[in-house]
mmCIF file with all atom_site columns, N, CA and C in Angstrom:
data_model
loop_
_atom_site.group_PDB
_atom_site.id
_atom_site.type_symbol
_atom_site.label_atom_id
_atom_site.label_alt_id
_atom_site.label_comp_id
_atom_site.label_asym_id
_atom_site.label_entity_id
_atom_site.label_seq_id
_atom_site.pdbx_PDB_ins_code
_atom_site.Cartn_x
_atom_site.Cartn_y
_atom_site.Cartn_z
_atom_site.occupancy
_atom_site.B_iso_or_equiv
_atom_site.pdbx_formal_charge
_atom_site.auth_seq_id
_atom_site.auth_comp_id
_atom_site.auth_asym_id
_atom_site.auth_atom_id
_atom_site.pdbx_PDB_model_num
ATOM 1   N N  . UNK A 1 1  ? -59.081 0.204   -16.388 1.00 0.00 ? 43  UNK A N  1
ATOM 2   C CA . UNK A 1 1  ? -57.770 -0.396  -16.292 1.00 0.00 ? 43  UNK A CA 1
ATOM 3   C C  . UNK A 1 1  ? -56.970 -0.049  -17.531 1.00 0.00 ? 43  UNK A C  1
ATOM 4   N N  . UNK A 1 2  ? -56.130 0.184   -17.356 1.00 0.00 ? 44  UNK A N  1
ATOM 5   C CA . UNK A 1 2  ? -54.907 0.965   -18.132 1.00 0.00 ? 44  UNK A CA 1
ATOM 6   C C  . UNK A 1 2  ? -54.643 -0.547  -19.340 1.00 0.00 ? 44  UNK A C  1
ATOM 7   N N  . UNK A 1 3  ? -54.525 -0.372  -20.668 1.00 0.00 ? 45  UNK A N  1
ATOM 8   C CA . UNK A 1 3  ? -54.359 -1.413  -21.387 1.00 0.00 ? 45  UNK A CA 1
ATOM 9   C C  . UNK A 1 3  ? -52.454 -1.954  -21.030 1.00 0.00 ? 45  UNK A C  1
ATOM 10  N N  . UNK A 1 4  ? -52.723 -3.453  -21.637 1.00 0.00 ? 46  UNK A N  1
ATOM 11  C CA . UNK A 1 4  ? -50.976 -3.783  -21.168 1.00 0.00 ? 46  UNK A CA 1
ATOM 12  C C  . UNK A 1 4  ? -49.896 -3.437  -22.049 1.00 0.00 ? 46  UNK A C  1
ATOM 13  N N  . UNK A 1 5  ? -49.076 -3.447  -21.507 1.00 0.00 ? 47  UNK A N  1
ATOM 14  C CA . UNK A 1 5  ? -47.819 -2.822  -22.237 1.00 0.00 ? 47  UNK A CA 1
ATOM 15  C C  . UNK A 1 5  ? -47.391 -4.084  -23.361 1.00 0.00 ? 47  UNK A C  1
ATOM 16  N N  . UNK A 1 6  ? -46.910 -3.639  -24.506 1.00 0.00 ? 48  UNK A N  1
ATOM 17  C CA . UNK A 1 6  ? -46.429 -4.723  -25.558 1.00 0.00 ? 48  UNK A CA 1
ATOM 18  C C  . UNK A 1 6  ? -45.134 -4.674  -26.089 1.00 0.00 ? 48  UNK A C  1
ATOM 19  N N  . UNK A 1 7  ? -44.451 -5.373  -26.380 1.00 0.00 ? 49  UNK A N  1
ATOM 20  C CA . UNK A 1 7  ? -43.215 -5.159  -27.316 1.00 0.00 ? 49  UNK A CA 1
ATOM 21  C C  . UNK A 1 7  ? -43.110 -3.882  -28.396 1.00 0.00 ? 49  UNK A C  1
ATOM 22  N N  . UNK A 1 8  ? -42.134 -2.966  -28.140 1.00 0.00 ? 50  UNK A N  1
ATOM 23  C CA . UNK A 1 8  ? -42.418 -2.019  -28.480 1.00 0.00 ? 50  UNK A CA 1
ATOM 24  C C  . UNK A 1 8  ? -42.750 -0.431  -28.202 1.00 0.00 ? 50  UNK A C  1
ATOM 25  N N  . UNK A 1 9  ? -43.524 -0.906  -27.209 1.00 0.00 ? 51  UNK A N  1
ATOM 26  C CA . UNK A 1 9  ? -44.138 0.024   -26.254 1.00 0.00 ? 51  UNK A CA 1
ATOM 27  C C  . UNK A 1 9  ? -42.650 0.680   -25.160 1.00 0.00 ? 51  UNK A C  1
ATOM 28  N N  . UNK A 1 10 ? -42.451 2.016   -25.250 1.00 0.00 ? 52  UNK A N  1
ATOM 29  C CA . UNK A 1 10 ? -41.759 2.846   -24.258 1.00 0.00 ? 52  UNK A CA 1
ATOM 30  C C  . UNK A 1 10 ? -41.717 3.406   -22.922 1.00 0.00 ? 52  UNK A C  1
ATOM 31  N N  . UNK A 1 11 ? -40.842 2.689   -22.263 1.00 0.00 ? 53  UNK A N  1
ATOM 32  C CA . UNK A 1 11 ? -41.304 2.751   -20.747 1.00 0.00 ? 53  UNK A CA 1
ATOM 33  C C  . UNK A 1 11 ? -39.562 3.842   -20.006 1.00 0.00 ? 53  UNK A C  1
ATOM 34  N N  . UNK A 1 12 ? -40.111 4.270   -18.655 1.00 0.00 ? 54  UNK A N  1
ATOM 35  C CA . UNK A 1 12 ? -38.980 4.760   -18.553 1.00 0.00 ? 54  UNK A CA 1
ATOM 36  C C  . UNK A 1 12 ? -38.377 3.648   -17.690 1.00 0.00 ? 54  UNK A C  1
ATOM 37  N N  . UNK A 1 13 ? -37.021 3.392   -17.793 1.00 0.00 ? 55  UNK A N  1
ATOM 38  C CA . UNK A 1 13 ? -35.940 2.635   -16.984 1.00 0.00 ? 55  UNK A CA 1
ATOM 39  C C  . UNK A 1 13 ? -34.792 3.492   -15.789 1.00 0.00 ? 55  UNK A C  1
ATOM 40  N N  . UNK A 1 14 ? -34.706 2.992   -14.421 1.00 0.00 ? 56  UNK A N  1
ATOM 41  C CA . UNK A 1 14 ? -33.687 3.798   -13.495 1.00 0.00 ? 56  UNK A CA 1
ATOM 42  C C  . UNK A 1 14 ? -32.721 2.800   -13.519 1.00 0.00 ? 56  UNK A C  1
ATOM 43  N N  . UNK A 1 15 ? -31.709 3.066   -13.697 1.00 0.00 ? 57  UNK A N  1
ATOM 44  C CA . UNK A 1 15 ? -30.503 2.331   -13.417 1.00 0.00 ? 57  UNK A CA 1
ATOM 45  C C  . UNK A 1 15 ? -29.076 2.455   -13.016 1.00 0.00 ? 57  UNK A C  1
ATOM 46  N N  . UNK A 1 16 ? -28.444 1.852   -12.656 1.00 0.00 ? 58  UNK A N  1
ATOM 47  C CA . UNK A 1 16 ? -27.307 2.270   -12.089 1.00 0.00 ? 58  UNK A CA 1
ATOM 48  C C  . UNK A 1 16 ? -26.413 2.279   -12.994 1.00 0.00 ? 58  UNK A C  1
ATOM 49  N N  . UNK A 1 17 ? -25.064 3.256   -13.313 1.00 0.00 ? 59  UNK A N  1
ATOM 50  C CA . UNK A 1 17 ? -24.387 3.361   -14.339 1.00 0.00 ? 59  UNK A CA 1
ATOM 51  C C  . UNK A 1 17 ? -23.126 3.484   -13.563 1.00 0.00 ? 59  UNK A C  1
ATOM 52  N N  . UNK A 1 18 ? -22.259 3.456   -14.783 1.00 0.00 ? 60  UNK A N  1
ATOM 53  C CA . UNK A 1 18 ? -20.529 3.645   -14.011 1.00 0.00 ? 60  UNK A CA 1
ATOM 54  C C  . UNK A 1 18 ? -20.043 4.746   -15.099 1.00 0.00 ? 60  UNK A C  1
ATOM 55  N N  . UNK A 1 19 ? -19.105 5.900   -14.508 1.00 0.00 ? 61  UNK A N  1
ATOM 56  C CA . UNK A 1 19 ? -18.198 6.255   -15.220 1.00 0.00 ? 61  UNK A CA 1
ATOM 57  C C  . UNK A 1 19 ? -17.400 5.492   -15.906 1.00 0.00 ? 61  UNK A C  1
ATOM 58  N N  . UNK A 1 20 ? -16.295 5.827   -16.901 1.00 0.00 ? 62  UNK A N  1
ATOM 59  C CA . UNK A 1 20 ? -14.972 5.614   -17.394 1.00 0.00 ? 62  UNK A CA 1
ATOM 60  C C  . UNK A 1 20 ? -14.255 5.519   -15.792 1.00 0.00 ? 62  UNK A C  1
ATOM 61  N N  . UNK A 1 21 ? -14.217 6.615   -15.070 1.00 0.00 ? 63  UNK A N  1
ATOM 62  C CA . UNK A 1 21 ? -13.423 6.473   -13.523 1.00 0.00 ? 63  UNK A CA 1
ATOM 63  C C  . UNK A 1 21 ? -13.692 5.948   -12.745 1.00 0.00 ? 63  UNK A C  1
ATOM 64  N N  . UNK A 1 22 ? -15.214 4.976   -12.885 1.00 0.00 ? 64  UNK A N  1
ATOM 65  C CA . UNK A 1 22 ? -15.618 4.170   -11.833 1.00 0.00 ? 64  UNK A CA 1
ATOM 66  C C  . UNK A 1 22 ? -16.257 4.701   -11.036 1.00 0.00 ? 64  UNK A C  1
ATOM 67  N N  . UNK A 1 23 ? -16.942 5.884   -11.079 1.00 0.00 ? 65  UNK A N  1
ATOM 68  C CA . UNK A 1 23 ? -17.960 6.639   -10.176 1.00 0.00 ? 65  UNK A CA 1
ATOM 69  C C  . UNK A 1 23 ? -19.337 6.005   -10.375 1.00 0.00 ? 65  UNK A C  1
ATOM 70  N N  . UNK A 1 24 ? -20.090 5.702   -9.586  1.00 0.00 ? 66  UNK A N  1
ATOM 71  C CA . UNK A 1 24 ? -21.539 5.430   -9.795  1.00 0.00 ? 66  UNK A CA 1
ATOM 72  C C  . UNK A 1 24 ? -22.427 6.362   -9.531  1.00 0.00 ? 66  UNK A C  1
ATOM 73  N N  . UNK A 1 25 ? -23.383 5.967   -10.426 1.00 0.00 ? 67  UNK A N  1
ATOM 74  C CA . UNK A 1 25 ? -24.550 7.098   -10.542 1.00 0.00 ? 67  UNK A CA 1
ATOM 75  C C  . UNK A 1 25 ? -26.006 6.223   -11.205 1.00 0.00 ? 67  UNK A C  1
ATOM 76  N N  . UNK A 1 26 ? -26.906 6.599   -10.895 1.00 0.00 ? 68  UNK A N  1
ATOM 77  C CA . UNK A 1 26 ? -28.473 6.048   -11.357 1.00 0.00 ? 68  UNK A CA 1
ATOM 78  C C  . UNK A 1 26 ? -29.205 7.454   -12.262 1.00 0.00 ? 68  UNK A C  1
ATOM 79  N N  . UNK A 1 27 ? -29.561 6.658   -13.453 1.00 0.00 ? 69  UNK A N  1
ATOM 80  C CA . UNK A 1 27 ? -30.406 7.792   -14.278 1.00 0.00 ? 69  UNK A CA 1
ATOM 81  C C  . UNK A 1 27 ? -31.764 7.158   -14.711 1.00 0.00 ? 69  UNK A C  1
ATOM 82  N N  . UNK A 1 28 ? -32.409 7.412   -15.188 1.00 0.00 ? 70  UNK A N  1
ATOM 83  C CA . UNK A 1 28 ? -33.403 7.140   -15.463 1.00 0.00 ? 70  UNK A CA 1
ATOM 84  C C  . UNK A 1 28 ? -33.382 7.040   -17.494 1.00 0.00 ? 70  UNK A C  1
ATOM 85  N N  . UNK A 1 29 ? -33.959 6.569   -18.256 1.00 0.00 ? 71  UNK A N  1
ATOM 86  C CA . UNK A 1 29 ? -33.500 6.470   -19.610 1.00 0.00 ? 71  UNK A CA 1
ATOM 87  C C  . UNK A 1 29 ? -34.749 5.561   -20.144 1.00 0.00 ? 71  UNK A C  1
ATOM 88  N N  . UNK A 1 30 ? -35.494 6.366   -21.407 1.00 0.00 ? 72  UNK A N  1
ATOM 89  C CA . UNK A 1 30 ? -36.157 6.169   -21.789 1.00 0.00 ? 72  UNK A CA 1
ATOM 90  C C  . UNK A 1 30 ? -35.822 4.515   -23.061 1.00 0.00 ? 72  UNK A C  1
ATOM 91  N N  . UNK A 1 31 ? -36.636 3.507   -22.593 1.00 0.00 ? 73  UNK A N  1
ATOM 92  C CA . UNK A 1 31 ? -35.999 1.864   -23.512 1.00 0.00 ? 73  UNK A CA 1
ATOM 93  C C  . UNK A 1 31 ? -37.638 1.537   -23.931 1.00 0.00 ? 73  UNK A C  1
ATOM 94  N N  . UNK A 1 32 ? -37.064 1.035   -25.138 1.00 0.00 ? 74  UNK A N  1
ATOM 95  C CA . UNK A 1 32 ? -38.480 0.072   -26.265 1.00 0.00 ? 74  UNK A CA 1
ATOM 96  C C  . UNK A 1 32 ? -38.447 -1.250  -24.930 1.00 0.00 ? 74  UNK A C  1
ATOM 97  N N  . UNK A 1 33 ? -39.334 -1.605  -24.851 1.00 0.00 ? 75  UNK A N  1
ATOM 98  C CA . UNK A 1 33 ? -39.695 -2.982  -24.661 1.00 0.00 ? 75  UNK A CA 1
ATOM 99  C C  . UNK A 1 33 ? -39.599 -4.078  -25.575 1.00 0.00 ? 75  UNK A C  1
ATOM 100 N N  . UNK A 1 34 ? -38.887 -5.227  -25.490 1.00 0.00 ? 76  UNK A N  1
ATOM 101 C CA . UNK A 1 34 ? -38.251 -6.046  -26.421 1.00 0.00 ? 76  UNK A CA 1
ATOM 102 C C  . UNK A 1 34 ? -39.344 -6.828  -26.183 1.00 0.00 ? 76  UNK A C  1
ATOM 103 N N  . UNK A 1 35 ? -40.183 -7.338  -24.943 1.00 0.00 ? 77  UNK A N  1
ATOM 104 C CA . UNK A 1 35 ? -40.824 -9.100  -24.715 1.00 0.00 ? 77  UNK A CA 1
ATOM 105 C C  . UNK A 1 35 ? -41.041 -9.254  -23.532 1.00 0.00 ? 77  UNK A C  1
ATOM 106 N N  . UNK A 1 36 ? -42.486 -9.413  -23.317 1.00 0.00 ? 78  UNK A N  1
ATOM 107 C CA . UNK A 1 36 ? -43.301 -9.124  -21.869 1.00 0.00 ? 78  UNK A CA 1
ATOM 108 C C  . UNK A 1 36 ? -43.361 -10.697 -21.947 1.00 0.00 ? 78  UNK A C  1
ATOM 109 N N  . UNK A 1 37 ? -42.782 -10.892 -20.401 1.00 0.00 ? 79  UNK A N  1
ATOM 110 C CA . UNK A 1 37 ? -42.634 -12.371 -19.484 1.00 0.00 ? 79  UNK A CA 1
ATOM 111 C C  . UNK A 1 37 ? -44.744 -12.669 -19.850 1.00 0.00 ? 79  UNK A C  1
ATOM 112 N N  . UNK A 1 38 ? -44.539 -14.087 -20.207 1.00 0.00 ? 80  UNK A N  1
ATOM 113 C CA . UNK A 1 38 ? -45.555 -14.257 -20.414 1.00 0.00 ? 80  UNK A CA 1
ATOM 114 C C  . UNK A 1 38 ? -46.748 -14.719 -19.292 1.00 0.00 ? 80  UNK A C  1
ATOM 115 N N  . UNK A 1 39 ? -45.291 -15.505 -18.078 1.00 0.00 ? 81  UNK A N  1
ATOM 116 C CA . UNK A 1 39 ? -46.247 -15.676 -17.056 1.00 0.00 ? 81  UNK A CA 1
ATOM 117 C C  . UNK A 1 39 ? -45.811 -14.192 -15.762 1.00 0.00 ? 81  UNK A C  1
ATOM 118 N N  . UNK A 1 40 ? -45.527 -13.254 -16.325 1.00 0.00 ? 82  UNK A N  1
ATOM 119 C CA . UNK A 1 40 ? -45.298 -12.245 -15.301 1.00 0.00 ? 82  UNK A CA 1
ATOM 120 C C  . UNK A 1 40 ? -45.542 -10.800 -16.313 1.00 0.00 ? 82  UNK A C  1
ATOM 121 N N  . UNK A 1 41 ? -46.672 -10.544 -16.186 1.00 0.00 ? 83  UNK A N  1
ATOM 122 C CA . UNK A 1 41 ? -46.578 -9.385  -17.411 1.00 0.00 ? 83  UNK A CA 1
ATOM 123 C C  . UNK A 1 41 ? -46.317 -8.244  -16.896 1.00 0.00 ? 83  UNK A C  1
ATOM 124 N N  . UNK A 1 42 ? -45.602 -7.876  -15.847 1.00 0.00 ? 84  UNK A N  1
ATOM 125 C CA . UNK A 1 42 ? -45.511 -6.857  -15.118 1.00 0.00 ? 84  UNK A CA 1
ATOM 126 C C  . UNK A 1 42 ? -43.348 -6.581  -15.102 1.00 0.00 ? 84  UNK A C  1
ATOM 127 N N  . UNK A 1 43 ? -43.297 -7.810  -16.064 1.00 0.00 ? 85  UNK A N  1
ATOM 128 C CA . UNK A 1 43 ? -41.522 -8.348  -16.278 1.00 0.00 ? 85  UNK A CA 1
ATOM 129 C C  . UNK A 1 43 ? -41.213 -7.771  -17.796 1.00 0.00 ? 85  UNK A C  1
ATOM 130 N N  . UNK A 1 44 ? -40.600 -7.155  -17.786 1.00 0.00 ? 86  UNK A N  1
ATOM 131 C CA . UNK A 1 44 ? -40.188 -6.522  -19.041 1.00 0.00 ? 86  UNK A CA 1
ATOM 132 C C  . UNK A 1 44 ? -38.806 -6.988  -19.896 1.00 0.00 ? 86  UNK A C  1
ATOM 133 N N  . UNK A 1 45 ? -38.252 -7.326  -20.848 1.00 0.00 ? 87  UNK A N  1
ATOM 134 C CA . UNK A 1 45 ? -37.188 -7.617  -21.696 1.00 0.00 ? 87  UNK A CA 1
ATOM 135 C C  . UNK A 1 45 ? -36.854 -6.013  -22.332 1.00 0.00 ? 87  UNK A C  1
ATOM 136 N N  . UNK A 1 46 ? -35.240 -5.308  -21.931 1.00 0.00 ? 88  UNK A N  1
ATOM 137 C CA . UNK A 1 46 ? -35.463 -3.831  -22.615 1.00 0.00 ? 88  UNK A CA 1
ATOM 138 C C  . UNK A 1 46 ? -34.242 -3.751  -22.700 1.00 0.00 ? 88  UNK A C  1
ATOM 139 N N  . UNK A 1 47 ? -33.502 -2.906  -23.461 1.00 0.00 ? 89  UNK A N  1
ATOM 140 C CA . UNK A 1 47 ? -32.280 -2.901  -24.302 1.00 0.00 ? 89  UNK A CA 1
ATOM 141 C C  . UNK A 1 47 ? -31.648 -1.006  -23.041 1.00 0.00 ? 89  UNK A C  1
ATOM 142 N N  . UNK A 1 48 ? -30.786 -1.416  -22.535 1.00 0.00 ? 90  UNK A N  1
ATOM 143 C CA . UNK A 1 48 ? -30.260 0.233   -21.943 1.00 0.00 ? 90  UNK A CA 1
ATOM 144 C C  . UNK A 1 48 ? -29.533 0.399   -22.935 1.00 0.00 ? 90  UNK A C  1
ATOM 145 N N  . UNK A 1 49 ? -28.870 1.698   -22.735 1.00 0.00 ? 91  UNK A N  1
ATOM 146 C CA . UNK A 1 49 ? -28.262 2.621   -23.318 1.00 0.00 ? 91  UNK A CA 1
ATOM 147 C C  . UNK A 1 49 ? -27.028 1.766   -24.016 1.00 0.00 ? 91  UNK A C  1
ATOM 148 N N  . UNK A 1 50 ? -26.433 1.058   -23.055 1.00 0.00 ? 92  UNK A N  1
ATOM 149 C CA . UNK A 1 50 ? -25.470 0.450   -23.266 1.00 0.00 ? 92  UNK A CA 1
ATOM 150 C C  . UNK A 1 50 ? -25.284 -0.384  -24.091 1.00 0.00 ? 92  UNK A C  1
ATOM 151 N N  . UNK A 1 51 ? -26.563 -1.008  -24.585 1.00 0.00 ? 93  UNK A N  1
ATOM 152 C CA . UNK A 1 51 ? -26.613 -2.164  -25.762 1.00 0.00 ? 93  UNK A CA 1
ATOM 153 C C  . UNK A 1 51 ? -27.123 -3.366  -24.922 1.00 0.00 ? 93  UNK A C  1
ATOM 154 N N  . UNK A 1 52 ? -26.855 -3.503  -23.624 1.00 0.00 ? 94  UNK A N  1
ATOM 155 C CA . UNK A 1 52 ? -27.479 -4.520  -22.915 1.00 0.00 ? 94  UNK A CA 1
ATOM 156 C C  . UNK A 1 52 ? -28.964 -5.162  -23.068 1.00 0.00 ? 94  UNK A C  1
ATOM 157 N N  . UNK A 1 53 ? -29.504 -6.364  -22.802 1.00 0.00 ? 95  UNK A N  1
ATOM 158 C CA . UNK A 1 53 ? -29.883 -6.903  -22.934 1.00 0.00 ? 95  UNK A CA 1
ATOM 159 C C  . UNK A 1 53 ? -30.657 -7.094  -21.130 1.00 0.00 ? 95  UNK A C  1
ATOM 160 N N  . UNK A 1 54 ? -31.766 -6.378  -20.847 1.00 0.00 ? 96  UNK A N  1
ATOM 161 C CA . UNK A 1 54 ? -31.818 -6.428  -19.335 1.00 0.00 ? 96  UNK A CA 1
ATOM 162 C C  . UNK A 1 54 ? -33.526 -6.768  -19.086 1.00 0.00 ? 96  UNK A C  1
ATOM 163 N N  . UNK A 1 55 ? -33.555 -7.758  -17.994 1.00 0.00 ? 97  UNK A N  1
ATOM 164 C CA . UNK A 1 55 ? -35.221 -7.789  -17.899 1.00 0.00 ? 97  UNK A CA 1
ATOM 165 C C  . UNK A 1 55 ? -35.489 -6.658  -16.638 1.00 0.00 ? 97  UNK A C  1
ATOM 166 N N  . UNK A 1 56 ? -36.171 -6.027  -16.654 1.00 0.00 ? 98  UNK A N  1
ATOM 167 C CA . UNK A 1 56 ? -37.006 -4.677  -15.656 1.00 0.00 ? 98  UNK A CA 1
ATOM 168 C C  . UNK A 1 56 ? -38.022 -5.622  -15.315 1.00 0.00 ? 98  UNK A C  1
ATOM 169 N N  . UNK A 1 57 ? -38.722 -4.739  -13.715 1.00 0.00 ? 99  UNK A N  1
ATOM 170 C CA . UNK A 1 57 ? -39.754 -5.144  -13.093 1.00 0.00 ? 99  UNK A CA 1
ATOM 171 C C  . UNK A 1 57 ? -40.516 -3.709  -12.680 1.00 0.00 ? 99  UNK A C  1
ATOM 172 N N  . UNK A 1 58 ? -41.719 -4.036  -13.529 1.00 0.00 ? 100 UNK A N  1
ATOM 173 C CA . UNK A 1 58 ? -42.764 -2.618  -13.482 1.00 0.00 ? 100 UNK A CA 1
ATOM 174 C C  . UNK A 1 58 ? -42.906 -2.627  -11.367 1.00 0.00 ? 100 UNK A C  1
ATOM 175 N N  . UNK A 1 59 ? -42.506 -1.409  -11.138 1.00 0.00 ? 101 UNK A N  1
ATOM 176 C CA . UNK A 1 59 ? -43.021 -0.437  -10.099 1.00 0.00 ? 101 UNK A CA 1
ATOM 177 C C  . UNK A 1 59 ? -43.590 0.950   -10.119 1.00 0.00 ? 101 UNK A C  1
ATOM 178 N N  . UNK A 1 60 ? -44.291 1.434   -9.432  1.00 0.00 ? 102 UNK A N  1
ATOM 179 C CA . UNK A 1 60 ? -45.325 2.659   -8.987  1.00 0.00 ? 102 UNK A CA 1
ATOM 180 C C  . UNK A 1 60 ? -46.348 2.837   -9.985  1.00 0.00 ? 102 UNK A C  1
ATOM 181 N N  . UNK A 1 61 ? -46.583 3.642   -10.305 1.00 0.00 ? 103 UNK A N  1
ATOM 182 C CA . UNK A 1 61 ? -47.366 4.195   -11.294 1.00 0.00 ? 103 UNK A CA 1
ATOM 183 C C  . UNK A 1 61 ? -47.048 4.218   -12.323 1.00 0.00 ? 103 UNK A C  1
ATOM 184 N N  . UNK A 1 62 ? -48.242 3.642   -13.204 1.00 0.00 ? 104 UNK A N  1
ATOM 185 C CA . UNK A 1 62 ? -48.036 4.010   -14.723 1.00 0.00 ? 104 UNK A CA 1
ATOM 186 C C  . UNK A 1 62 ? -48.919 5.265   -15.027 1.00 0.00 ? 104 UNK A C  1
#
């Protein structure tokens, strides 16, 4: 079993983004892990590009 991910630890993130013109688009973008949900450790706390402040939910493969 794969050890758990910790604060700190680099995961990739997909997300949806907006132009300046309001076009949408999804990228993918490499974020630190800020603070793994303690009763959901599969719930991530991670900072996007943007400066945001966003909780992620681990899917597929690590």
């Amino acid at each position: 079993m794969a050890d758990a991910l910790k604060p700190g630890d680099r995961i990739a993130v997909t997300h949806q983004c907006r132009t300046p013109e309001g076009v949408e688009y999804e990228h993918t973008v490499p974020v630190d892990i800020v603070k793994v949900d303690s009763e959901d450790p599969l719930s991530y706390l991670v900072n996007l590009c943007s400066g945001r402040q966003v909780i992620v939910e681990a899917r597929g493969e690590r």
